[in-house]
Amino acid sequence: MNYDCTLILKWTEAQLKYTYDVSLQEATAQQLHEALGQAIMMSISDNWNRSKHTRLHQRKAYYISAEYLIGRLVYSNMYNLGILDEMKQLFAERGVDLAILEDVEDAALGNGGLGRLAACFLDSAASCNIPLSGYGLRYRFGLFKQKFDKNGSQMEAADDWTKFGDPWSYRRYNHTVKVEFPDHTVLAVPYDVPVIGYGTQNINTLRLWQCEAEEELDFNAFNDQDYLRALAQKNKAEDITRVLYPNDSTWEGKRLRIKQQYVLSSASLQDMLRVHKSAHGNDLSRFADYYAVQLNDTHPAMSIPELIRLLMKEGMDFEQSFAIAQKTFSYTNHTVMGEALEKWNLDLLRSVVPEIVDIILRIDEKLRREHPGLSIVRDNTAHMASLSVYVGTYVNGVAEIHSQILKDDLFHQWYEVFPERFQNKTNGVTPRRWMGLCNPELTQLIKYRIGGDFLKDLDRLAKLKPMIDDDMVRQFNDIKRVKKEQLCKVIAKREGVQLNPDFVFDVQVKRLHEYKRQLMNAISIVDIYFRLKNGELPNFQPTAFIFGAKSAPGYARAKAIIRYINRIARMINGDPEVSDKLKVVFVQNYNCSYAEHIIPAADISEQISPAGTEASGTGNMKLMLNGAVTLGTLDGANVEIAKEAGMENEYIFGHTVEQIQAVRDGYCARDVYNSDHHLRRALDTLVDGTVPTDHEQSELYHALLDGASWHKADHYFVLLDYPSYIEAKLRANQDYADRIGFGRKCLLNIANGAKFSSDRTIAQYAEEIWHIKPTQY
Ligand code: 26Q
């Protein structure tokens, strides 16, 4: 699409020459990445500018998110520009394999699902010509890098992702804004990242704020030879965007976190007001006609009082400012779990952002006056979700079942007063990264069968349905085998574990959390191991169990689960009696790029949270689109996946939300333990010395069977769901023996996967929440 690859190559060579004094062949991966990145940035600049100017006077949407898990951009940018194959070819002709860019680090400015969703949405909006800009934070250090020590414990290292530079952003110092705190003022400096659409000239913008001091160096202190004091202001400012908080789904009320959230909110709103004034003059009364702002969970919820504060500073009264804020914002909720909901102690909040507290209190007063019974501030604590539901146009969940739970439970009181505000927007994933880029072999097969470019219109996948025959299943199975071979090479190199590509690949990749029940998976593997050794599973299809997960560094139980899985892996992989039947590997530093290797190679996708706990899940969608069957509960988007693909093509087990509701009061984990000797034998390995264990693992054991001071036994119903889980797991394993029958299920998952494109999701946000239309090119 009018990009000149030869020219990009020439620019790359020129960059390499004058910045590093090396040739294409001599360049390191990092040097090549810098140079190629800069060359691509130059070649897209016309289209980027044109996209910005086309939209200057139009209504637009803005996504504000504390996280963007964008991963590695070099391949996806070339892919979306339509130049990846030709660039590979040109480099190959010069003796350079572009695969060396696999050594380039991911941009991991996010924890997990919520951050990756933001990145998929940006890709989809750009590709669908929807005017959506992103606002976020440019953390100096992204999500920590993970290694396992010799005990199998998670070790964290800083993720210095800009160490070799960052060719994918431009620093726009002229758009710097000031953000004020009681004791200091900081600069928020924007870095703009282009969001390149696929199959369009359109390029949107992700604007990331980086904190800097007004005065880099205090010269008075410097002259007094007090060097530490001279740098104090600089450090204090830069500390704010120094590091991404590594918690996922647990809430931590930290001072610095308030500062991050306020910088994100204030800088983004100031920027919007500046643009609004330059396009429409100083009259701000029609602000909401031009700006639709989506809050990605409550992390940017201070944007609400901040907009009101800024409008009032411009002379508007509270009521009018409130009305504008209400029309501007909508809020997406990503969790129902109480411990994850943000609530700030007012005194703490006041010490960091006093004017924001005053406005929250005024909002709370108005709410209490107009709707007795509802409130935002309770027990000297501001509840950010309540604020977002009240001062917003819409609130949405991220899967049907989750949105229903919001109405029935979490926000029930609010739903009764404002039923028209509640919506569902089932998540999706971008088919460009999660099919086209990571699985070109499968993409080729599908293109060949249905013709045209289904990656721009995933609904076309349905055309596959009537075509699925034995021949196609065999072709699919061959591709799956190729993807497994590729993954085996990666795992052998990085983990030192040899897997057999003829095995079933059973995959659980996601953050490590008790509610995601990686422990249940581990227990079932130990159970299978013992049964194999006893000859109880004569027809077991050899299986490799693959885990990938990071734990929050302070989450002791999650870390104990990692250690336990690493130890059972060592025991099982070292036992020659089962080596032709069973392998277990927990890969280190699971991230976007690792996901791009693992997901295309999976046969079975483990989505095993207790019903009603996982808001949606998006890994489940990526695995489905790559032809894995779901071994899962009726939770989150699994419900819709099973509905689209047909229950008979998934392995669904466990208690439903209603069933859990019905049994929860009388539930006794120990009764299940006593009645199931397989489960008992496997669980006992947490304490009986079969695998090396420690205090933390016996704590896990007792939390399952006896509970802890702060909750009842088996909070996440591992034992309750275990019998149906192991039954479904072994049934899937047996079904795999019929390679054609199983492959057909896989293909039916792909053929019915269209709903899970984030193009569909983003079109629904645009139409039903933001009320904006695609721009024509
Ligand atoms: C909050 C306060 C302080 C520090 C950290 C946090 C914090 C950070 C990230 C809390 C939660 C998160 C991330 C949540 C998340 O990723 N949720 C996931 O969102 C996905 C996209 O909607 C869903 O598919 C997943 O089900 C949901 O778990």
Short mmCIF file of N, CA, C and O and ligand atoms in Angstrom, two decimals, residues 67 111-114 117 245 247-252 257 299 334 342 398 427 515-516 614-618, ligand 1:
data_model
loop_
_atom_site.label_atom_id
_atom_site.label_comp_id
_atom_site.label_asym_id
_atom_site.label_seq_id
_atom_site.Cartn_x
_atom_site.Cartn_y
_atom_site.Cartn_z
N GLU A 67 -2.83 1.25 31.68
CA GLU A 67 -2.02 0.16 31.13
C GLU A 67 -2.26 -0.02 29.63
O GLU A 67 -3.41 0.02 29.17
N ASN A 111 -0.23 -5.15 32.96
CA ASN A 111 -0.12 -6.36 33.75
C ASN A 111 -0.60 -7.60 33.02
O ASN A 111 0.05 -8.63 33.05
N GLY A 112 -1.78 -7.48 32.42
CA GLY A 112 -2.41 -8.67 31.85
C GLY A 112 -3.57 -8.28 30.97
O GLY A 112 -3.45 -7.37 30.14
N GLY A 113 -4.71 -8.91 31.23
CA GLY A 113 -5.88 -8.79 30.35
C GLY A 113 -6.33 -7.37 30.06
O GLY A 113 -6.57 -7.01 28.91
N LEU A 114 -6.41 -6.55 31.12
CA LEU A 114 -6.92 -5.20 30.94
C LEU A 114 -6.00 -4.36 30.05
O LEU A 114 -6.47 -3.60 29.19
N LEU A 117 -6.10 -5.78 26.43
CA LEU A 117 -7.36 -5.39 25.79
C LEU A 117 -7.24 -3.98 25.22
O LEU A 117 -7.68 -3.70 24.10
N TYR A 245 2.79 -0.52 38.59
CA TYR A 245 2.43 -1.38 39.72
C TYR A 245 2.11 -2.78 39.23
O TYR A 245 1.28 -2.96 38.35
N ASN A 247 0.53 -5.29 40.38
CA ASN A 247 -0.65 -6.03 40.87
C ASN A 247 -1.65 -6.20 39.76
O ASN A 247 -1.90 -5.28 39.01
N ASP A 248 -2.26 -7.36 39.71
CA ASP A 248 -3.30 -7.61 38.74
C ASP A 248 -4.48 -8.15 39.55
O ASP A 248 -4.35 -9.15 40.22
N SER A 249 -5.58 -7.45 39.51
CA SER A 249 -6.79 -7.90 40.21
C SER A 249 -6.70 -7.86 41.73
O SER A 249 -7.50 -8.49 42.39
N THR A 250 -5.71 -7.18 42.28
CA THR A 250 -5.79 -6.88 43.71
C THR A 250 -5.50 -5.41 43.87
O THR A 250 -4.70 -4.84 43.12
N TRP A 251 -6.12 -4.82 44.84
CA TRP A 251 -6.02 -3.39 44.96
C TRP A 251 -5.04 -3.03 46.07
O TRP A 251 -5.00 -3.66 47.12
N GLU A 252 -4.24 -2.00 45.82
CA GLU A 252 -3.27 -1.55 46.81
C GLU A 252 -3.36 -0.03 46.91
O GLU A 252 -3.16 0.66 45.92
N ARG A 257 0.59 5.66 43.78
CA ARG A 257 -0.43 5.21 42.83
C ARG A 257 -1.46 6.33 42.61
O ARG A 257 -1.92 6.53 41.49
N HIS A 299 -9.10 3.03 37.28
CA HIS A 299 -7.75 3.59 37.43
C HIS A 299 -7.67 5.05 36.98
O HIS A 299 -6.95 5.84 37.61
N HIS A 334 -13.92 -4.21 35.00
CA HIS A 334 -13.21 -5.44 34.61
C HIS A 334 -13.13 -6.48 35.71
O HIS A 334 -12.42 -7.47 35.57
N GLU A 342 -11.36 -0.25 43.66
CA GLU A 342 -10.57 0.85 44.20
C GLU A 342 -11.40 1.71 45.14
O GLU A 342 -12.49 2.18 44.80
N VAL A 398 -17.68 -6.82 30.59
CA VAL A 398 -16.85 -7.23 29.46
C VAL A 398 -17.20 -8.62 28.92
O VAL A 398 -16.49 -9.15 28.06
N ASN A 427 -15.65 -8.63 25.31
CA ASN A 427 -14.28 -8.37 24.85
C ASN A 427 -13.99 -9.06 23.51
O ASN A 427 -14.73 -9.94 23.06
N TYR A 515 -7.85 -17.34 42.14
CA TYR A 515 -9.15 -17.55 41.51
C TYR A 515 -9.03 -18.20 40.14
O TYR A 515 -9.97 -18.83 39.65
N LYS A 516 -7.87 -18.09 39.51
CA LYS A 516 -7.70 -18.72 38.19
C LYS A 516 -7.39 -20.22 38.30
O LYS A 516 -7.39 -20.94 37.33
N GLU A 614 -14.12 -14.74 36.78
CA GLU A 614 -13.33 -14.16 35.69
C GLU A 614 -14.26 -13.27 34.86
O GLU A 614 -15.21 -13.76 34.25
N ALA A 615 -13.98 -11.96 34.82
CA ALA A 615 -14.89 -11.05 34.14
C ALA A 615 -15.14 -11.51 32.70
O ALA A 615 -16.28 -11.64 32.25
N SER A 616 -14.06 -11.75 31.98
CA SER A 616 -14.22 -12.23 30.61
C SER A 616 -13.16 -13.28 30.28
O SER A 616 -13.46 -14.42 29.95
N GLY A 617 -11.89 -12.86 30.38
CA GLY A 617 -10.83 -13.65 29.78
C GLY A 617 -10.72 -13.23 28.33
O GLY A 617 -11.73 -12.92 27.67
N THR A 618 -9.50 -13.16 27.83
CA THR A 618 -9.28 -12.86 26.41
C THR A 618 -8.28 -13.86 25.82
O THR A 618 -8.32 -14.12 24.62
C1 26Q B 1 -5.19 -1.44 41.18
C2 26Q B 1 -4.72 -0.65 42.22
C3 26Q B 1 -3.38 -0.62 42.56
C4 26Q B 1 -2.50 -1.40 41.81
C5 26Q B 1 -2.96 -2.19 40.78
C6 26Q B 1 -4.29 -2.21 40.46
C7 26Q B 1 -4.78 -3.07 39.35
C8 26Q B 1 -4.06 -3.16 38.16
C9 26Q B 1 -4.50 -3.97 37.13
C10 26Q B 1 -5.96 -3.81 39.45
C11 26Q B 1 -6.38 -4.61 38.41
C12 26Q B 1 -5.66 -4.71 37.23
C13 26Q B 1 -6.03 -5.55 36.10
C14 26Q B 1 -7.17 -6.18 35.94
C15 26Q B 1 -7.42 -7.04 34.79
O1 26Q B 1 -6.54 -7.28 33.97
N1 26Q B 1 -8.64 -7.56 34.64
C16 26Q B 1 -8.96 -8.43 33.51
O2 26Q B 1 -9.50 -7.65 32.47
C17 26Q B 1 -9.68 -8.42 31.30
C18 26Q B 1 -10.12 -7.48 30.19
O3 26Q B 1 -11.44 -7.08 30.39
C19 26Q B 1 -10.65 -9.54 31.53
O4 26Q B 1 -10.71 -10.34 30.37
C20 26Q B 1 -10.22 -10.40 32.71
O5 26Q B 1 -11.24 -11.34 33.01
C21 26Q B 1 -9.96 -9.51 33.92
O6 26Q B 1 -9.42 -10.27 34.99
#
